PDB file of C-alpha atoms and ligand atoms in Angstrom:
ATOM      1  CA  MET A   1       0.127   0.104   0.022  1.00  0.00           C
ATOM      2  CA  GLU A   2       1.013   3.450  -0.958  1.00  0.00           C
ATOM      3  CA  ARG A   3      -0.145   6.966  -0.301  1.00  0.00           C
ATOM      4  CA  ILE A   4      -0.721   8.664  -3.564  1.00  0.00           C
ATOM      5  CA  TYR A   5      -1.819  12.130  -4.452  1.00  0.00           C
ATOM      6  CA  ILE A   6      -3.966  12.930  -7.432  1.00  0.00           C
ATOM      7  CA  GLY A   7      -4.090  16.462  -8.777  1.00  0.00           C
ATOM      8  CA  MET A   8      -7.793  17.008 -10.236  1.00  0.00           C
ATOM      9  CA  GLY A   9      -8.675  19.879 -12.507  1.00  0.00           C
ATOM     10  CA  SER A  10     -11.625  20.830 -14.986  1.00  0.00           C
ATOM     11  CA  ASN A  11     -12.809  24.009 -17.035  1.00  0.00           C
ATOM     12  CA  LEU A  12     -15.388  22.548 -19.016  1.00  0.00           C
ATOM     13  CA  ALA A  13     -19.017  21.206 -18.679  1.00  0.00           C
ATOM     14  CA  ASP A  14     -19.831  21.991 -15.006  1.00  0.00           C
ATOM     15  CA  PRO A  15     -16.374  21.703 -13.350  1.00  0.00           C
ATOM     16  CA  ALA A  16     -17.450  20.961 -10.036  1.00  0.00           C
ATOM     17  CA  GLU A  17     -19.550  18.261 -11.103  1.00  0.00           C
ATOM     18  CA  GLN A  18     -16.549  16.847 -13.194  1.00  0.00           C
ATOM     19  CA  LEU A  19     -14.698  16.672 -10.005  1.00  0.00           C
ATOM     20  CA  ARG A  20     -17.519  15.056  -7.949  1.00  0.00           C
ATOM     21  CA  SER A  21     -18.016  12.348 -10.747  1.00  0.00           C
ATOM     22  CA  ALA A  22     -13.996  11.799 -10.795  1.00  0.00           C
ATOM     23  CA  ILE A  23     -13.962  11.651  -6.721  1.00  0.00           C
ATOM     24  CA  GLU A  24     -16.637   8.859  -7.097  1.00  0.00           C
ATOM     25  CA  ALA A  25     -14.840   6.974  -9.650  1.00  0.00           C
ATOM     26  CA  LEU A  26     -11.602   7.183  -7.764  1.00  0.00           C
ATOM     27  CA  GLY A  27     -13.402   5.500  -5.038  1.00  0.00           C
ATOM     28  CA  GLN A  28     -14.339   2.630  -6.887  1.00  0.00           C
ATOM     29  CA  LEU A  29     -10.593   1.548  -8.326  1.00  0.00           C
ATOM     30  CA  SER A  30      -9.618  -1.707  -7.536  1.00  0.00           C
ATOM     31  CA  GLN A  31      -6.813  -2.428  -4.871  1.00  0.00           C
ATOM     32  CA  THR A  32      -7.549   1.242  -3.842  1.00  0.00           C
ATOM     33  CA  SER A  33      -9.289   3.311  -1.082  1.00  0.00           C
ATOM     34  CA  LEU A  34     -10.067   7.003  -1.382  1.00  0.00           C
ATOM     35  CA  ALA A  35      -8.487   8.470   1.914  1.00  0.00           C
ATOM     36  CA  GLY A  36      -9.367  12.006   1.444  1.00  0.00           C
ATOM     37  CA  VAL A  37     -10.447  14.847  -0.533  1.00  0.00           C
ATOM     38  CA  SER A  38      -9.398  18.820  -0.485  1.00  0.00           C
ATOM     39  CA  ALA A  39     -11.764  21.533  -0.953  1.00  0.00           C
ATOM     40  CA  PHE A  40     -12.155  22.687  -4.468  1.00  0.00           C
ATOM     41  CA  TYR A  41     -10.405  25.864  -5.316  1.00  0.00           C
ATOM     42  CA  GLN A  42     -11.148  28.150  -8.474  1.00  0.00           C
ATOM     43  CA  SER A  43      -8.535  30.146 -10.268  1.00  0.00           C
ATOM     44  CA  ASP A  44      -7.938  31.763 -13.734  1.00  0.00           C
ATOM     45  CA  SER A  45      -6.315  29.502 -16.364  1.00  0.00           C
ATOM     46  CA  LEU A  46      -2.247  29.704 -16.480  1.00  0.00           C
ATOM     47  CA  LEU A  47      -2.927  30.217 -20.358  1.00  0.00           C
ATOM     48  CA  PRO A  48      -5.259  33.089 -21.159  1.00  0.00           C
ATOM     49  CA  GLY A  49      -8.521  32.628 -23.444  1.00  0.00           C
ATOM     50  CA  GLN A  50      -9.623  29.749 -21.486  1.00  0.00           C
ATOM     51  CA  PRO A  51     -12.323  29.326 -18.704  1.00  0.00           C
ATOM     52  CA  ARG A  52     -11.439  29.253 -15.261  1.00  0.00           C
ATOM     53  CA  TYR A  53     -10.517  26.036 -13.858  1.00  0.00           C
ATOM     54  CA  THR A  54     -11.829  24.061 -10.529  1.00  0.00           C
ATOM     55  CA  ASN A  55      -9.155  22.142  -8.983  1.00  0.00           C
ATOM     56  CA  ALA A  56      -8.941  19.641  -5.924  1.00  0.00           C
ATOM     57  CA  VAL A  57      -6.574  16.952  -4.536  1.00  0.00           C
ATOM     58  CA  ALA A  58      -7.345  13.367  -3.821  1.00  0.00           C
ATOM     59  CA  ALA A  59      -5.288  11.220  -1.830  1.00  0.00           C
ATOM     60  CA  LEU A  60      -5.477   7.265  -2.137  1.00  0.00           C
ATOM     61  CA  ASP A  61      -4.026   4.387  -0.546  1.00  0.00           C
ATOM     62  CA  SER A  62      -3.328   1.790  -3.303  1.00  0.00           C
ATOM     63  CA  SER A  63      -1.457  -1.108  -4.260  1.00  0.00           C
ATOM     64  CA  LEU A  64      -1.723  -0.789  -8.035  1.00  0.00           C
ATOM     65  CA  ALA A  65       1.445  -0.372  -9.923  1.00  0.00           C
ATOM     66  CA  PRO A  66       2.070   3.589 -11.186  1.00  0.00           C
ATOM     67  CA  LEU A  67       1.520   2.679 -14.888  1.00  0.00           C
ATOM     68  CA  GLU A  68      -1.871   0.791 -13.999  1.00  0.00           C
ATOM     69  CA  LEU A  69      -3.125   3.447 -11.895  1.00  0.00           C
ATOM     70  CA  LEU A  70      -2.095   6.020 -14.821  1.00  0.00           C
ATOM     71  CA  ASP A  71      -4.120   3.590 -17.223  1.00  0.00           C
ATOM     72  CA  ALA A  72      -6.850   3.575 -14.686  1.00  0.00           C
ATOM     73  CA  LEU A  73      -6.867   7.553 -14.284  1.00  0.00           C
ATOM     74  CA  GLN A  74      -6.998   8.071 -18.029  1.00  0.00           C
ATOM     75  CA  ALA A  75      -9.927   5.701 -18.317  1.00  0.00           C
ATOM     76  CA  ILE A  76     -11.645   7.973 -16.045  1.00  0.00           C
ATOM     77  CA  GLU A  77     -10.614  10.823 -17.988  1.00  0.00           C
ATOM     78  CA  ASN A  78     -11.962   9.406 -21.379  1.00  0.00           C
ATOM     79  CA  ASP A  79     -15.143   8.440 -19.698  1.00  0.00           C
ATOM     80  CA  GLN A  80     -15.705  12.034 -18.671  1.00  0.00           C
ATOM     81  CA  GLY A  81     -15.709  13.061 -22.371  1.00  0.00           C
ATOM     82  CA  ARG A  82     -11.820  14.141 -22.374  1.00  0.00           C
ATOM     83  CA  GLU A  83     -10.932  15.093 -25.758  1.00  0.00           C
ATOM     84  CA  ARG A  84      -7.172  15.341 -26.505  1.00  0.00           C
ATOM     85  CA  LEU A  85      -7.498  17.916 -29.123  1.00  0.00           C
ATOM     86  CA  GLU A  86      -4.389  20.330 -28.348  1.00  0.00           C
ATOM     87  CA  ARG A  87      -1.816  19.873 -25.492  1.00  0.00           C
ATOM     88  CA  TRP A  88      -2.618  22.560 -23.080  1.00  0.00           C
ATOM     89  CA  GLY A  89      -6.399  22.956 -24.233  1.00  0.00           C
ATOM     90  CA  PRO A  90      -9.481  23.234 -21.965  1.00  0.00           C
ATOM     91  CA  ARG A  91     -10.413  19.817 -20.557  1.00  0.00           C
ATOM     92  CA  THR A  92     -13.607  18.161 -18.879  1.00  0.00           C
ATOM     93  CA  LEU A  93     -11.058  16.190 -16.455  1.00  0.00           C
ATOM     94  CA  ASP A  94      -7.432  16.282 -15.932  1.00  0.00           C
ATOM     95  CA  LEU A  95      -6.257  13.514 -13.233  1.00  0.00           C
ATOM     96  CA  ASP A  96      -2.491  13.966 -12.448  1.00  0.00           C
ATOM     97  CA  ILE A  97      -0.459  11.665 -10.275  1.00  0.00           C
ATOM     98  CA  LEU A  98       1.401  14.051  -8.063  1.00  0.00           C
ATOM     99  CA  LEU A  99       3.101  11.943  -5.660  1.00  0.00           C
ATOM    100  CA  PHE A 100       3.305   8.094  -5.355  1.00  0.00           C
ATOM    101  CA  GLY A 101       4.766   7.305  -1.926  1.00  0.00           C
ATOM    102  CA  ASP A 102       8.253   8.447  -1.947  1.00  0.00           C
ATOM    103  CA  ARG A 103       8.792   7.234  -5.436  1.00  0.00           C
ATOM    104  CA  LEU A 104      10.831   8.871  -8.128  1.00  0.00           C
ATOM    105  CA  ILE A 105       9.601   7.878 -11.452  1.00  0.00           C
ATOM    106  CA  ASP A 106      10.828   8.825 -14.885  1.00  0.00           C
ATOM    107  CA  GLU A 107       9.415   6.899 -17.600  1.00  0.00           C
ATOM    108  CA  PRO A 108       8.082   8.379 -21.094  1.00  0.00           C
ATOM    109  CA  ARG A 109       4.624   8.162 -20.001  1.00  0.00           C
ATOM    110  CA  LEU A 110       4.943   9.086 -16.395  1.00  0.00           C
ATOM    111  CA  LYS A 111       7.046  11.413 -14.467  1.00  0.00           C
ATOM    112  CA  VAL A 112       6.554  11.670 -10.553  1.00  0.00           C
ATOM    113  CA  PRO A 113       6.742  13.877  -8.582  1.00  0.00           C
ATOM    114  CA  HIS A 114       4.562  15.942 -11.056  1.00  0.00           C
ATOM    115  CA  TYR A 115       7.136  18.498 -12.421  1.00  0.00           C
ATOM    116  CA  GLN A 116       5.097  21.507 -11.665  1.00  0.00           C
ATOM    117  CA  ILE A 117       3.851  20.898  -8.234  1.00  0.00           C
ATOM    118  CA  GLN A 118       6.131  23.618  -6.803  1.00  0.00           C
ATOM    119  CA  GLU A 119       4.863  26.480  -8.899  1.00  0.00           C
ATOM    120  CA  ARG A 120       1.202  25.918  -9.053  1.00  0.00           C
ATOM    121  CA  ALA A 121      -0.658  27.327  -6.081  1.00  0.00           C
ATOM    122  CA  PHE A 122      -3.697  25.195  -7.026  1.00  0.00           C
ATOM    123  CA  VAL A 123      -2.044  22.270  -6.389  1.00  0.00           C
ATOM    124  CA  LEU A 124      -0.016  23.255  -3.308  1.00  0.00           C
ATOM    125  CA  TYR A 125      -2.792  24.611  -1.391  1.00  0.00           C
ATOM    126  CA  PRO A 126      -5.312  21.713  -1.697  1.00  0.00           C
ATOM    127  CA  LEU A 127      -2.374  19.263  -0.979  1.00  0.00           C
ATOM    128  CA  ALA A 128      -1.590  20.985   1.944  1.00  0.00           C
ATOM    129  CA  GLU A 129      -5.142  20.389   3.476  1.00  0.00           C
ATOM    130  CA  LEU A 130      -4.479  16.478   3.146  1.00  0.00           C
ATOM    131  CA  ALA A 131      -0.651  15.928   3.384  1.00  0.00           C
ATOM    132  CA  PRO A 132       1.114  16.069   6.754  1.00  0.00           C
ATOM    133  CA  GLN A 133       3.187  19.341   7.026  1.00  0.00           C
ATOM    134  CA  GLY A 134       6.356  17.065   7.353  1.00  0.00           C
ATOM    135  CA  LEU A 135       5.598  15.649   3.717  1.00  0.00           C
ATOM    136  CA  ARG A 136       8.837  15.801   2.032  1.00  0.00           C
ATOM    137  CA  LEU A 137       9.502  15.481  -1.986  1.00  0.00           C
ATOM    138  CA  PRO A 138      11.764  12.502  -3.062  1.00  0.00           C
ATOM    139  CA  ASP A 139      14.213  15.456  -3.242  1.00  0.00           C
ATOM    140  CA  GLY A 140      13.969  16.333   0.375  1.00  0.00           C
ATOM    141  CA  ARG A 141      11.653  19.618  -0.145  1.00  0.00           C
ATOM    142  CA  THR A 142       9.074  19.813   2.392  1.00  0.00           C
ATOM    143  CA  LEU A 143       5.610  21.108   1.699  1.00  0.00           C
ATOM    144  CA  PRO A 144       6.161  24.101   4.066  1.00  0.00           C
ATOM    145  CA  ASP A 145       9.095  25.014   1.960  1.00  0.00           C
ATOM    146  CA  LEU A 146       7.116  24.816  -1.145  1.00  0.00           C
ATOM    147  CA  LEU A 147       4.129  26.598   0.082  1.00  0.00           C
ATOM    148  CA  ALA A 148       6.616  29.515   1.505  1.00  0.00           C
ATOM    149  CA  ALA A 149       7.786  30.060  -2.076  1.00  0.00           C
ATOM    150  CA  CYS A 150       4.466  29.938  -3.739  1.00  0.00           C
ATOM    151  CA  PRO A 151       2.044  32.580  -2.481  1.00  0.00           C
ATOM    152  CA  PHE A 152      -1.913  31.844  -2.555  1.00  0.00           C
ATOM    153  CA  VAL A 153      -2.654  34.575  -5.204  1.00  0.00           C
ATOM    154  CA  GLY A 154      -5.646  34.376  -7.471  1.00  0.00           C
ATOM    155  CA  LEU A 155      -6.998  31.347  -5.721  1.00  0.00           C
ATOM    156  CA  GLU A 156     -10.718  31.264  -4.687  1.00  0.00           C
ATOM    157  CA  ARG A 157     -11.409  28.458  -2.118  1.00  0.00           C
ATOM    158  CA  LEU A 158     -15.001  27.168  -2.597  1.00  0.00           C
ATOM    159  CA  PRO A 159     -17.257  26.659   0.299  1.00  0.00           C
ATOM    160  CA  THR A 160     -17.606  22.878   1.307  1.00  0.00           C
ATOM    161  CA  ASP A 161     -20.926  21.210   1.396  1.00  0.00           C
TER     162      ASP A 161
HETATM  163  N1  LIG B 201      -4.705  26.492 -14.952  1.00  0.00           N
HETATM  164  C1  LIG B 201      -5.332  26.245 -13.745  1.00  0.00           C
HETATM  165  N2  LIG B 201      -5.939  27.397 -12.825  1.00  0.00           N
HETATM  166  N3  LIG B 201      -5.564  25.036 -13.422  1.00  0.00           N
HETATM  167  C2  LIG B 201      -5.502  24.206 -14.327  1.00  0.00           C
HETATM  168  O1  LIG B 201      -5.691  22.843 -13.737  1.00  0.00           O
HETATM  169  C3  LIG B 201      -4.590  24.183 -15.274  1.00  0.00           C
HETATM  170  N4  LIG B 201      -4.282  23.219 -16.007  1.00  0.00           N
HETATM  171  C4  LIG B 201      -3.578  23.504 -17.080  1.00  0.00           C
HETATM  172  C5  LIG B 201      -3.310  25.069 -17.638  1.00  0.00           C
HETATM  173  C6  LIG B 201      -3.831  25.248 -19.035  1.00  0.00           C
HETATM  174  C7  LIG B 201      -1.692  24.897 -17.869  1.00  0.00           C
HETATM  175  N5  LIG B 201      -3.758  25.971 -16.809  1.00  0.00           N
HETATM  176  C8  LIG B 201      -4.474  25.706 -15.715  1.00  0.00           C
HETATM  177  O2  LIG B 201      -3.285  22.525 -18.024  1.00  0.00           O
END
């Protein structure tokens, strides 16, 4: 069993509903249990000309192998109508493996930790709701280090229900 953190994002077709459906699907994965979900956060797209995003982070405990989990996440994205038209285009659902235990994974299909964790407030702040403050990335950086270098700017934390 390893603790895995998944970054979720959507900016099409009722983003909050997309995240709720994705959370339900994560909870049904084999050999996996859903250990927690952050609040939802809205922010402008990092690329201009796209609708605002809703993002959240989920914690999983799983004994799936990394590429098995990646396949399962891509199946959930596809089930929820993801169309891969352009690399950074708007999407109904994006599921990224942020951290996988303390593993460093460098394969053509999968790099973990996700290479942009540190610069993305919409990943770090929801992650901080779930992860122990002492969480370390495989390179030794702690979550408080990353948060201190990434201000909470442009994020809107939505009320939880
Ligand atoms: N911007 C925000 N706010 N949230 C995202 O999840 C997100 N994902 C992307 C790009 C287009 C880079 N911008 C984003 O892929």
